Amino acid sequence: MSNESSKAEQEQVDTVVEGEILTADKAEAETGTDEAGLMDELTQANFRIEELEQALAESQTKVEEQVDSVTRAAASEANIRRRAAQDVEKARKFALEKFANELLPVIDNMERALEGTDAEAEEAKAIYEGVELTLKNFISTVDKFGLKVINPQGEAFNPEHHQAIGMQPSPDFPENTVMMVMQKGYILNDRLLRPAMVMVSQGGGSVDTKA
């Protein structure tokens, strides 16, 4: 083989090698560019995810605040309704309190009239029966509106409903028992209008003391 032929073959080999090197360099450069682009896309995607997560957290916070506000408003409205209903009920129950207090002396006088009248006397019998019937009807009527009589004869003394005007020894009544009712008391729908005026037994003994 001549020198010229060998030289030509070498040049062809060098050209092929250079071409392959250039192709490899170009492919590597293109791969690097693709990787850089992919990293940029991932970075942007991460930023977008963070933004969305932050927006979601803010939205959830606002929703929770609104739910709490609605719950508080509902509770406040329920409390207002309950208090209003209680006020209406109290007003309904005790609207007659002043009027009922004015009626108590009338009832007392009718009872005194019966106590001072001889039911067996022929001339007073009709009057007695008339007053008795009127008093019964009167008590029955006011009872419908919640007015109740306190007549604790023989019951244990209750300072919440009874007012002791004195104490006396008595062999007939246990200690701290109402032995005599001087004036009946009255309750209007569980509210005390007037306590019963009573004499309280000391049980056995002989010394009188004032309450």
Coordinates of C-alpha atoms in Angstrom, one line a residue:
M1 CA 0.0 0.0 0.0
S2 CA 1.3 3.4 -0.9
N3 CA 1.8 6.2 1.5
E4 CA -0.8 8.3 -0.2
S5 CA -3.4 5.6 0.2
S6 CA -2.6 5.2 3.8
K7 CA -2.8 8.9 4.4
A8 CA -6.2 9.0 2.8
E9 CA -7.6 6.2 4.9
Q10 CA -6.3 7.9 8.0
E11 CA -8.0 11.1 7.1
Q12 CA -11.2 9.3 6.6
V13 CA -10.9 7.7 10.0
D14 CA -10.2 11.0 11.6
T15 CA -13.1 12.5 9.9
V16 CA -15.5 9.8 11.2
V17 CA -14.1 10.1 14.7
E18 CA -14.5 13.8 14.7
G19 CA -18.0 13.4 13.5
E20 CA -18.9 11.0 16.2
I21 CA -17.3 13.3 18.8
L22 CA -19.3 16.3 17.5
T23 CA -22.4 14.2 17.6
A24 CA -21.8 13.1 21.1
D25 CA -21.0 16.6 22.3
K26 CA -24.2 17.9 20.6
A27 CA -26.3 15.1 22.2
E28 CA -24.7 15.8 25.6
A29 CA -25.4 19.5 25.2
E30 CA -29.0 18.8 24.2
T31 CA -29.4 16.5 27.2
G32 CA -28.1 19.2 29.6
T33 CA -30.5 21.7 28.1
D34 CA -33.4 19.3 28.6
E35 CA -32.4 18.6 32.2
A36 CA -32.1 22.3 33.0
G37 CA -35.6 22.9 31.5
L38 CA -37.0 20.1 33.5
M39 CA -35.5 21.5 36.7
D40 CA -37.0 24.9 35.9
E41 CA -40.4 23.3 35.4
L42 CA -40.2 21.3 38.7
T43 CA -39.1 24.5 40.5
Q44 CA -42.1 26.4 39.1
A45 CA -44.4 23.6 39.9
N46 CA -43.2 23.5 43.5
F47 CA -43.7 27.2 43.9
R48 CA -47.2 26.9 42.5
I49 CA -48.0 24.0 44.9
E50 CA -46.8 26.1 47.8
E51 CA -49.0 29.0 46.6
L52 CA -52.0 26.7 46.3
E53 CA -51.4 25.2 49.7
Q54 CA -51.1 28.7 51.3
A55 CA -54.3 29.8 49.6
L56 CA -56.1 26.6 50.8
A57 CA -54.9 27.2 54.3
E58 CA -56.1 30.8 54.2
S59 CA -59.5 29.6 52.8
Q60 CA -59.8 27.0 55.6
T61 CA -59.0 29.6 58.2
K62 CA -61.7 32.0 56.8
V63 CA -64.2 29.1 56.7
E64 CA -63.5 28.2 60.3
E65 CA -63.8 31.8 61.4
Q66 CA -67.2 32.1 59.5
V67 CA -68.4 28.9 61.0
D68 CA -67.4 30.1 64.5
S69 CA -69.1 33.4 63.9
V70 CA -72.3 31.7 62.7
T71 CA -72.3 29.4 65.7
R72 CA -71.8 32.3 68.1
A73 CA -74.6 34.2 66.5
A74 CA -76.9 31.2 66.7
A75 CA -76.1 30.7 70.4
S76 CA -76.6 34.4 71.1
E77 CA -80.0 34.3 69.4
A78 CA -81.0 31.2 71.3
N79 CA -80.0 32.9 74.6
I80 CA -82.0 36.0 73.7
R81 CA -85.0 33.9 72.7
R82 CA -84.8 31.9 76.0
R83 CA -84.5 35.0 78.1
A84 CA -87.4 36.7 76.3
A85 CA -89.5 33.6 76.8
Q86 CA -88.6 33.5 80.5
D87 CA -89.5 37.2 80.9
V88 CA -92.8 36.7 79.2
E89 CA -93.5 33.7 81.4
K90 CA -92.6 35.7 84.6
A91 CA -94.8 38.6 83.4
R92 CA -97.7 36.2 82.8
K93 CA -97.3 34.5 86.1
F94 CA -97.0 37.6 88.3
A95 CA -99.0 40.2 86.4
L96 CA -101.8 39.6 89.0
E97 CA -99.5 40.0 92.0
K98 CA -100.5 43.6 92.9
F99 CA -104.2 42.8 92.3
A100 CA -103.9 39.6 94.4
N101 CA -102.4 41.5 97.3
E102 CA -105.4 43.8 97.2
L103 CA -107.7 40.8 97.4
L104 CA -106.1 39.3 100.5
P105 CA -107.8 41.7 103.0
V106 CA -111.2 40.9 101.4
I107 CA -110.6 37.2 102.0
D108 CA -109.4 37.9 105.5
N109 CA -112.6 39.9 106.3
M110 CA -114.9 37.2 104.9
E111 CA -113.1 34.6 107.0
R112 CA -113.5 36.8 110.1
A113 CA -117.1 37.3 109.3
L114 CA -117.6 33.5 109.3
E115 CA -115.6 33.1 112.6
G116 CA -117.8 35.7 114.2
T117 CA -121.1 34.3 113.1
D118 CA -123.0 31.5 114.9
A119 CA -123.7 29.0 112.1
E120 CA -126.3 27.3 114.3
A121 CA -128.3 30.4 115.1
E122 CA -131.5 30.4 113.0
E123 CA -131.4 34.2 112.3
A124 CA -127.8 34.1 111.2
K125 CA -127.8 30.8 109.3
A126 CA -128.7 32.2 105.9
I127 CA -126.1 35.0 106.2
Y128 CA -123.4 32.4 107.3
E129 CA -124.2 30.1 104.4
G130 CA -124.2 33.0 101.9
V131 CA -120.8 34.3 103.1
E132 CA -119.4 30.8 103.2
L133 CA -120.5 30.0 99.6
T134 CA -119.2 33.4 98.4
L135 CA -115.8 32.7 100.1
K136 CA -115.5 29.3 98.6
N137 CA -116.3 30.6 95.1
F138 CA -113.8 33.4 95.6
I139 CA -111.0 31.0 96.7
S140 CA -111.8 28.7 93.8
T141 CA -111.6 31.5 91.3
V142 CA -108.3 33.0 92.5
D143 CA -106.9 29.4 92.7
K144 CA -107.3 29.1 88.9
F145 CA -104.8 32.0 88.6
G146 CA -102.2 30.4 90.8
L147 CA -103.1 31.9 94.2
K148 CA -102.7 29.2 96.9
V149 CA -103.5 29.4 100.6
I150 CA -100.9 28.7 103.3
N151 CA -102.7 27.2 106.3
P152 CA -100.0 25.2 108.2
Q153 CA -102.0 24.2 111.3
G154 CA -100.2 21.2 112.9
E155 CA -97.3 21.3 110.4
A156 CA -93.6 21.8 111.1
F157 CA -92.6 25.4 111.2
N158 CA -91.1 26.6 107.8
P159 CA -89.4 30.0 108.1
E160 CA -89.7 30.4 104.3
H161 CA -93.5 30.4 104.4
H162 CA -94.3 31.1 108.0
Q163 CA -93.7 34.0 110.4
A164 CA -93.7 33.1 114.0
I165 CA -95.2 35.7 116.3
G166 CA -94.3 33.7 119.4
M167 CA -93.6 30.4 120.9
Q168 CA -95.5 28.5 123.7
P169 CA -94.9 25.3 125.5
S170 CA -97.6 22.7 124.6
P171 CA -98.0 19.0 125.6
D172 CA -100.2 18.6 122.5
F173 CA -97.8 19.6 119.8
P174 CA -94.2 18.5 119.2
E175 CA -91.4 21.1 119.4
N176 CA -91.2 23.5 116.4
T177 CA -94.7 22.7 115.2
V178 CA -97.4 25.3 114.3
M179 CA -99.9 25.1 117.1
M180 CA -102.0 28.0 115.9
V181 CA -102.5 30.0 112.7
M182 CA -103.2 33.6 113.5
Q183 CA -103.4 34.7 109.9
K184 CA -103.2 32.5 106.7
G185 CA -100.5 33.1 104.2
Y186 CA -100.7 33.1 100.4
I187 CA -98.5 32.1 97.5
L188 CA -98.9 33.2 93.9
N189 CA -97.3 30.8 91.3
D190 CA -94.6 29.8 93.8
R191 CA -93.9 33.4 94.9
L192 CA -94.7 34.2 98.5
L193 CA -97.2 37.0 98.7
R194 CA -97.7 36.9 102.5
P195 CA -96.3 34.5 105.1
A196 CA -98.7 32.8 107.5
M197 CA -98.6 34.4 111.0
V198 CA -98.3 31.5 113.4
M199 CA -97.7 30.5 117.0
V200 CA -95.0 27.8 117.3
S201 CA -94.9 25.0 120.0
Q202 CA -91.9 24.6 122.2
G203 CA -93.0 21.2 123.2
G204 CA -92.9 20.4 126.9
G205 CA -92.1 23.3 129.2
S206 CA -93.6 26.4 130.8
V207 CA -91.6 29.4 129.7
D208 CA -93.0 31.7 127.0
T209 CA -90.5 33.4 124.6
K210 CA -91.0 35.8 121.7
A211 CA -89.6 34.9 118.3

